Amino acid sequence: MYYGFNYKKGEFYAEGVPVREIANAVGTPCYIYSYSALKHGFEKLHSAFSDIEALICFSVKANSNLAVLRAFANFGSGFDIVSGGELFRVLNAGGDPSKVVFSGVGKTEEEMRFGIDSGILFFNVESLEELYVLDGVARKEGKKARIAIRINPDIDPKTHPYISTGLKKSKFGIEIERALDVYREAVNLKGIEVVGIDAHIGSQIFDVSPFVESIRKLVQLADTLAKEGVDIEYIDIGGGIGIQYREDEKPPPPDLFAQAVKREIANTPYKLVLEPGRVLVGNAGILLTKVLYTKVGALKKFIVVDAAMNDLIRPAFYDSYHEILTAYESDAKREKVDIVGPVCESGDFLARDRMFPVVKRGDLLVVQSAGAYGFVMSSNYNSRPRAPEVMVKGEEFFVVRRRETYEDLIRGEEIPGFLR
Ligand SMILES: *Cc1c(COP(=O)(O)O)cnc(C)c1O
C-alpha cells in the first residue's frame, strides 16, 4: 500500500477519508490525490539532496492541477515546463518563475517570449535553429535568454521505447559530439546567455547507471567548456526516476539514487537541477471507479467500469500495468478477468487477464499509481466529460477540479451560418 492510502476497518481510505465518501460526494470516475503523500515524496527526494546545491523542478506534465502545483510551490519546488500553457499554470499556482526551466523540442516564439518576460531560470534548447530563434526573440525584447543545451547522450535507459528519449534516433536534444560547436555558437549570440547543460534520457528508469553515465558525459562537457572560457553554472539531469506499479517491482529508493548522482557532481563547481515528475506524484494518486456491469464473453470474463481510456490512457498507450483493488477488503474468490471501460475501442482496458475478486454492479474499485500521467493525459473521447480531481488532507477532502459538464463538452464549438 502506498503512502497516504490504506485499508481501515475493511474499507479503502485516502488519508483519513473513506473513498466511498468521496464517491458519494463527487461521483465516479474520479481522481484522488493525497496531500501528505505529495509532501512526503517531495521531502524525501529533497532531503536526499540537501547536502549539495540542488534545485528540484517538478515536471509539470506529470500532473498539472493547480492545487498540486501550489502544493509543490509551497514545498519550495521549482518547475520543469514544456509549454506556454504549463508556464501559465505555474504562475497561476503561485510558482516562482526564477525556479522554472523550459524544455521541449518545439517551442513557439510566443512561448519563448512568455518565458523570457516571466524571468524563468533557463530554456533547455534542443536544436541550433531553436537557438537562433530564441536569440532573435530575446533581442527583440531587449533581454537575454538564459539557456542550457539539451544533450542527447546516446544512452539506453532500458525502459519502454515510447519513453526513451536519450537515444541517437530520438527527436530530443543535440548529439553530444555536436554540442561543443553549438555552445561556441551560442556564446556569440547577443540575446543568449549560456548557463547550463541538460539531458533527459527517458522515464520510468529503474537502474541508476544510465543516470550516472549521463551525468559523467555532462560534467565532462562542462569541464571542456570551462577550458574554453564558457562557464556552466547548472547541470540539469532531467527526470525519469522510476516508480513501483506492480507489487513485485523495486525501483531505486531516492537516497540510493541521490547517492549515485551526488558522487558524480559533489566535487564539481556545478549546481544540480533535477526534473522529476512521476516519482513525485505517481503513487500519490488513485483513480476511483465503479463497476457498471459484469459480463461473461465467449472466451473471457469482463468487468465493465465507469472509467475508460479517455480517463487513464496509460494501459492502452504504453501497455502499462496498474494495480487495481476493491475499495473494501474482499475475500471473494478470484477469477481471471479483463477490466474494461465503456469507450468504443478494443484498446479500452485498465487491466487484462487479471486475477481479481468476484465483484458486482455498484462496487467501487481503486486504480493505483494514477497520480502521474493520469488526468493530464485524459480526453473527451466518446464525448465523455473529464473526471473531477480531489485532494485529501487528513480528514478533509477538497474538489480541486470539478467534473466537466455536457456544456463544457461543446464550449467553443459553433455551427456555421451556412448550415442553419
Ligand atoms: C517528461 C519529462 C520529465 C519528467 O519525467 P518523469 O519520468 O515523469 O520523471 C522531465 N524532463 C523532461 C524534459 C520531460 O520531458
XYZ file of C-alpha atoms and ligand atoms in Angstrom:
435
model
C 0.000 0.000 0.000
C 1.319 3.426 -0.875
C 1.849 6.335 1.482
C -1.451 8.139 2.161
C -3.658 5.193 1.179
C -4.751 2.256 3.288
C -7.490 -0.123 4.320
C -9.058 0.705 7.670
C -11.840 -1.382 9.137
C -12.160 -3.165 5.816
C -12.537 -0.006 3.753
C -10.109 1.771 1.460
C -9.089 5.191 2.761
C -7.311 8.142 1.246
C -5.602 9.515 4.370
C -8.470 9.879 6.890
C -11.327 9.725 4.379
C -13.056 6.574 3.137
C -13.032 6.760 -0.673
C -16.687 5.701 -0.591
C -17.458 9.064 0.958
C -15.715 10.854 -1.903
C -17.571 8.740 -4.455
C -20.864 9.676 -2.783
C -19.973 13.367 -2.911
C -18.479 13.763 -6.399
C -19.361 10.553 -8.199
C -17.100 8.275 -10.226
C -14.776 8.100 -12.022
C -12.665 10.500 -10.005
C -9.001 11.153 -9.326
C -7.913 11.373 -5.691
C -4.560 12.796 -4.580
C -3.109 12.574 -1.088
C -1.550 15.843 0.049
C 0.575 14.062 2.661
C 1.891 11.683 0.018
C 2.902 14.627 -2.189
C 4.624 16.279 0.757
C 6.297 13.097 1.946
C 7.547 12.283 -1.562
C 8.956 15.742 -2.151
C 10.634 15.929 1.223
C 12.228 12.524 0.791
C 13.802 13.495 -2.509
C 14.663 16.988 -1.327
C 16.398 15.824 1.836
C 18.367 13.250 -0.172
C 19.989 16.196 -1.973
C 20.051 18.700 0.895
C 23.825 18.459 1.349
C 24.600 19.811 -2.132
C 23.297 22.745 -4.125
C 20.354 21.219 -5.971
C 17.105 22.528 -7.380
C 14.189 20.143 -7.791
C 11.955 21.232 -10.669
C 8.746 19.212 -10.594
C 7.885 18.164 -14.141
C 4.503 19.796 -14.628
C 3.395 17.494 -17.410
C 3.091 14.597 -14.948
C 0.299 16.331 -13.038
C -0.590 19.945 -13.701
C -3.552 20.540 -11.414
C -3.260 23.996 -9.831
C -3.620 22.638 -6.305
C -0.853 20.104 -6.910
C 1.380 22.831 -8.351
C 0.618 25.131 -5.409
C 1.491 22.340 -3.004
C 4.871 21.887 -4.710
C 5.435 25.652 -4.788
C 4.775 25.710 -1.037
C 7.276 22.883 -0.526
C 9.866 25.089 -2.263
C 9.906 23.198 -5.554
C 10.775 24.672 -8.923
C 9.088 23.522 -12.124
C 10.044 21.924 -15.411
C 7.647 23.003 -18.144
C 7.218 22.000 -21.766
C 4.691 24.580 -22.987
C 3.390 28.105 -22.506
C 0.245 26.586 -21.052
C 2.280 24.925 -18.330
C 4.020 28.226 -17.568
C 0.594 29.858 -17.279
C -0.440 27.159 -14.820
C 2.739 27.521 -12.748
C 2.321 31.301 -12.499
C -1.354 30.918 -11.593
C -0.454 28.416 -8.921
C 1.971 30.884 -7.356
C 5.130 29.146 -8.605
C 8.381 31.099 -8.604
C 9.376 31.803 -12.259
C 13.028 32.082 -11.262
C 12.865 28.351 -10.488
C 11.346 27.357 -13.847
C 13.178 25.503 -16.616
C 11.557 25.300 -20.037
C 12.112 22.082 -22.025
C 10.652 20.767 -25.278
C 11.667 20.363 -28.944
C 9.049 22.666 -30.410
C 8.799 25.941 -28.531
C 6.966 28.685 -30.416
C 8.116 32.311 -30.460
C 5.126 33.239 -28.269
C 6.166 30.626 -25.737
C 9.748 31.906 -25.780
C 8.576 35.475 -25.237
C 6.336 34.359 -22.382
C 9.259 32.549 -20.765
C 11.685 35.450 -21.193
C 9.201 38.036 -19.907
C 8.367 35.851 -16.919
C 12.044 35.665 -15.963
C 12.435 31.896 -15.989
C 15.696 30.302 -14.846
C 16.643 28.893 -18.266
C 15.470 27.354 -21.518
C 16.610 23.880 -22.484
C 17.437 24.426 -26.150
C 17.063 21.382 -28.361
C 18.347 22.485 -31.792
C 20.562 25.063 -33.489
C 17.580 26.573 -35.263
C 15.734 26.954 -31.964
C 18.809 28.705 -30.548
C 18.738 31.298 -33.359
C 15.010 31.896 -32.987
C 15.333 32.277 -29.212
C 18.217 34.726 -29.700
C 16.041 36.799 -32.044
C 13.072 36.811 -29.674
C 15.242 37.799 -26.702
C 16.920 40.667 -28.582
C 13.533 41.968 -29.707
C 12.525 42.015 -26.035
C 15.777 43.790 -25.204
C 16.745 40.912 -22.919
C 18.990 37.889 -22.753
C 17.542 34.380 -22.685
C 19.410 32.114 -20.280
C 19.945 28.698 -21.813
C 21.153 25.187 -21.301
C 21.611 22.979 -24.316
C 19.839 19.673 -24.155
C 22.331 16.978 -24.969
C 21.367 13.654 -26.411
C 23.912 11.491 -24.593
C 23.005 8.326 -26.542
C 22.187 6.239 -23.507
C 19.716 3.397 -23.377
C 17.682 3.722 -20.171
C 16.140 0.273 -20.823
C 12.569 1.420 -20.484
C 9.534 1.482 -22.795
C 10.519 2.756 -26.293
C 7.853 5.481 -26.140
C 9.523 6.907 -23.041
C 13.170 6.546 -24.098
C 14.389 9.987 -25.089
C 18.187 9.895 -24.938
C 18.992 7.582 -27.841
C 20.635 8.713 -31.083
C 17.466 8.044 -33.080
C 15.366 10.189 -30.741
C 13.978 13.578 -31.725
C 15.213 15.088 -28.458
C 18.379 17.055 -27.801
C 21.594 17.635 -29.732
C 24.165 14.875 -30.223
C 26.915 15.228 -27.698
C 29.550 15.264 -30.473
C 27.974 18.387 -31.991
C 27.158 20.112 -28.724
C 30.523 21.819 -28.346
C 30.064 23.634 -31.657
C 26.560 24.710 -30.697
C 27.898 26.133 -27.419
C 30.642 28.005 -29.295
C 27.930 29.471 -31.491
C 25.663 30.272 -28.536
C 28.220 32.336 -26.625
C 28.480 34.721 -29.608
C 24.765 35.457 -29.733
C 23.780 38.776 -28.146
C 20.382 37.551 -26.988
C 21.719 34.388 -25.341
C 23.402 33.728 -22.021
C 24.771 30.230 -21.598
C 24.202 28.911 -18.073
C 23.777 25.166 -18.259
C 23.852 21.715 -19.766
C 20.810 19.480 -19.799
C 19.785 15.925 -20.603
C 16.650 13.896 -20.063
C 17.119 10.296 -21.075
C 13.693 8.797 -20.508
C 11.103 7.839 -17.963
C 10.291 5.022 -15.545
C 14.011 4.176 -15.235
C 14.903 1.650 -12.531
C 18.631 1.439 -12.962
C 20.809 4.279 -11.628
C 23.650 3.505 -14.041
C 22.144 5.286 -17.096
C 21.830 8.422 -14.931
C 25.415 8.107 -13.769
C 26.608 7.577 -17.332
C 24.649 10.608 -18.468
C 25.934 12.924 -15.706
C 29.516 11.869 -16.417
C 29.085 12.955 -20.014
C 27.524 16.257 -18.983
C 30.228 17.031 -16.424
C 32.915 16.188 -18.952
C 31.382 18.565 -21.464
C 31.037 21.297 -18.835
C 34.725 20.894 -17.935
C 35.694 21.133 -21.600
C 33.607 24.276 -21.954
C 35.220 25.781 -18.858
C 38.629 25.411 -20.524
C 37.275 27.432 -23.424
C 36.053 30.128 -21.081
C 32.377 29.145 -21.161
C 31.155 28.971 -17.592
C 28.480 26.415 -16.882
C 26.516 27.003 -13.694
C 23.835 24.305 -13.858
C 23.852 20.660 -14.774
C 20.286 19.536 -15.357
C 19.945 15.761 -15.394
C 16.252 15.686 -16.297
C 13.695 13.378 -14.756
C 12.867 9.751 -15.256
C 13.209 8.097 -11.850
C 11.020 5.005 -11.926
C 8.263 4.102 -9.502
C 6.572 0.925 -8.408
C 3.467 -0.019 -10.370
C 3.494 -3.775 -9.783
C 3.755 -5.294 -6.364
C 6.972 -7.093 -7.306
C 8.773 -4.050 -8.725
C 11.638 -2.483 -6.802
C 12.630 0.972 -8.039
C 15.732 2.571 -6.517
C 14.906 4.429 -3.277
C 15.533 8.197 -3.638
C 18.531 8.226 -1.287
C 20.259 5.484 -3.278
C 19.607 7.363 -6.483
C 20.804 10.571 -4.823
C 23.994 8.962 -3.574
C 24.928 7.787 -7.056
C 24.173 11.198 -8.558
C 25.959 13.143 -5.829
C 29.072 11.026 -6.218
C 29.373 12.393 -9.754
C 28.637 16.021 -9.044
C 29.642 16.775 -5.432
C 33.233 17.742 -6.244
C 32.421 19.846 -9.282
C 31.602 23.566 -9.322
C 28.183 22.864 -10.868
C 24.735 23.209 -9.347
C 22.405 20.293 -9.886
C 18.930 20.601 -11.405
C 16.517 17.664 -11.385
C 13.228 17.398 -13.277
C 11.348 14.583 -11.550
C 7.713 14.053 -12.453
C 6.386 10.557 -11.995
C 8.347 9.805 -8.816
C 6.793 12.797 -7.025
C 3.151 12.187 -7.916
C 2.641 8.710 -9.385
C 1.829 6.874 -6.201
C 0.253 9.902 -4.530
C -2.872 9.485 -6.644
C -5.554 6.921 -7.432
C -8.383 6.701 -9.902
C -11.635 5.677 -8.251
C -14.120 3.877 -10.467
C -17.354 1.930 -10.130
C -18.406 -1.403 -11.579
C -21.147 -0.885 -14.143
C -21.556 -4.462 -15.321
C -20.008 -7.871 -15.109
C -20.156 -9.777 -18.325
C -19.269 -13.277 -19.439
C -17.977 -13.346 -23.023
C -17.306 -16.394 -25.180
C -13.659 -16.573 -24.105
C -13.276 -14.079 -21.289
C -14.961 -12.513 -18.334
C -15.221 -8.755 -18.242
C -15.713 -6.196 -15.543
C -17.086 -3.069 -17.203
C -16.272 0.001 -15.102
C -17.152 3.682 -15.496
C -13.517 4.790 -16.016
C -12.128 4.387 -19.508
C -9.088 5.002 -21.685
C -10.137 8.634 -22.018
C -9.676 8.938 -18.224
C -6.470 6.886 -17.924
C -4.771 6.136 -21.228
C -1.581 4.537 -19.918
C -2.696 0.884 -20.264
C -3.854 1.481 -23.858
C -0.951 3.736 -24.838
C 2.068 2.142 -23.140
C 0.556 -1.244 -22.319
C 1.309 -0.270 -18.749
C 0.245 -2.079 -15.639
C -1.779 -0.564 -12.787
C -2.647 -2.466 -9.640
C -6.394 -2.461 -9.090
C -8.027 -3.088 -5.735
C -11.541 -3.289 -4.432
C -12.465 -0.326 -2.224
C -13.448 -2.798 0.505
C -11.408 -5.730 1.724
C -12.689 -8.723 -0.168
C -12.156 -12.421 0.428
C -14.354 -13.340 -2.522
C -12.927 -15.992 -4.813
C -10.678 -14.711 -7.562
C -11.198 -15.216 -11.271
C -9.387 -14.112 -14.381
C -10.954 -11.004 -15.898
C -10.400 -8.048 -18.186
C -11.296 -4.752 -16.551
C -12.573 -2.510 -19.327
C -14.216 0.860 -19.812
C -17.250 1.983 -21.822
C -15.302 3.524 -24.739
C -15.836 2.002 -28.168
C -12.274 0.742 -28.710
C -10.822 -2.688 -28.066
C -7.797 -0.887 -26.622
C -10.015 0.469 -23.875
C -8.895 -1.611 -20.942
C -7.454 -0.907 -17.499
C -6.302 -4.481 -16.898
C -6.141 -7.682 -18.921
C -6.129 -11.291 -17.760
C -6.006 -10.147 -14.158
C -6.888 -12.419 -11.229
C -9.498 -10.351 -9.432
C -12.063 -10.973 -6.696
C -15.627 -11.503 -7.898
C -17.368 -8.125 -7.850
C -20.864 -6.902 -8.553
C -22.536 -3.892 -10.125
C -22.017 -0.798 -7.970
C -18.782 -1.934 -6.298
C -16.019 0.671 -6.093
C -12.560 -0.117 -7.459
C -9.282 1.681 -6.859
C -6.786 2.011 -9.702
C -3.454 2.647 -8.011
C -0.450 4.701 -9.173
C -2.645 7.068 -11.169
C -1.182 10.356 -9.919
C 1.271 10.754 -12.819
C 0.257 10.922 -16.478
C -3.318 10.195 -15.431
C -5.697 13.126 -15.528
C -3.245 15.201 -17.614
C -3.493 12.724 -20.487
C -7.269 12.414 -20.252
C -9.504 13.490 -23.098
C -13.126 13.902 -24.046
C -13.064 10.957 -26.465
C -16.539 9.474 -26.881
C -17.782 12.842 -25.546
C -17.107 11.801 -22.005
C -16.821 14.749 -19.600
C -13.469 14.619 -17.833
C -13.377 13.271 -14.291
C -13.040 15.515 -11.244
C -9.856 15.722 -9.201
C -9.952 15.649 -5.415
C -7.189 16.389 -2.922
C -7.343 14.799 0.510
C -5.618 16.229 3.547
C -6.174 14.432 6.813
C -9.875 14.043 7.466
C -10.876 16.544 4.800
C -11.174 16.427 1.048
C -11.319 19.219 -1.498
C -12.544 19.175 -5.090
C -9.588 20.702 -6.937
C -11.178 20.325 -10.366
C -14.876 19.814 -10.762
C -16.324 17.198 -13.087
C -16.903 18.566 -16.567
C -20.483 19.011 -17.706
C -22.116 18.377 -21.074
C -21.992 22.157 -21.565
C -18.204 22.044 -21.106
C -18.063 19.475 -23.910
C -19.417 21.840 -26.559
C -17.908 25.078 -25.224
C -16.168 26.896 -28.066
C -17.902 24.948 -30.824
C -20.087 26.685 -33.359
C -22.389 25.671 -36.231
C -21.561 27.986 -39.181
C -24.294 30.089 -40.771
C -24.499 28.083 -43.987
C -25.728 25.072 -42.020
C -28.527 26.933 -40.342
C 8.613 14.145 -19.036
C 9.827 14.881 -18.693
C 10.321 14.864 -17.391
C 9.712 14.055 -16.259
O 9.845 12.698 -16.464
P 9.404 11.671 -15.305
O 9.682 10.346 -15.880
O 7.968 11.894 -15.054
O 10.247 11.958 -14.125
C 11.434 15.640 -17.109
N 12.044 16.374 -18.078
C 11.596 16.399 -19.341
C 12.303 17.232 -20.351
C 10.489 15.655 -19.704
O 10.045 15.674 -20.959
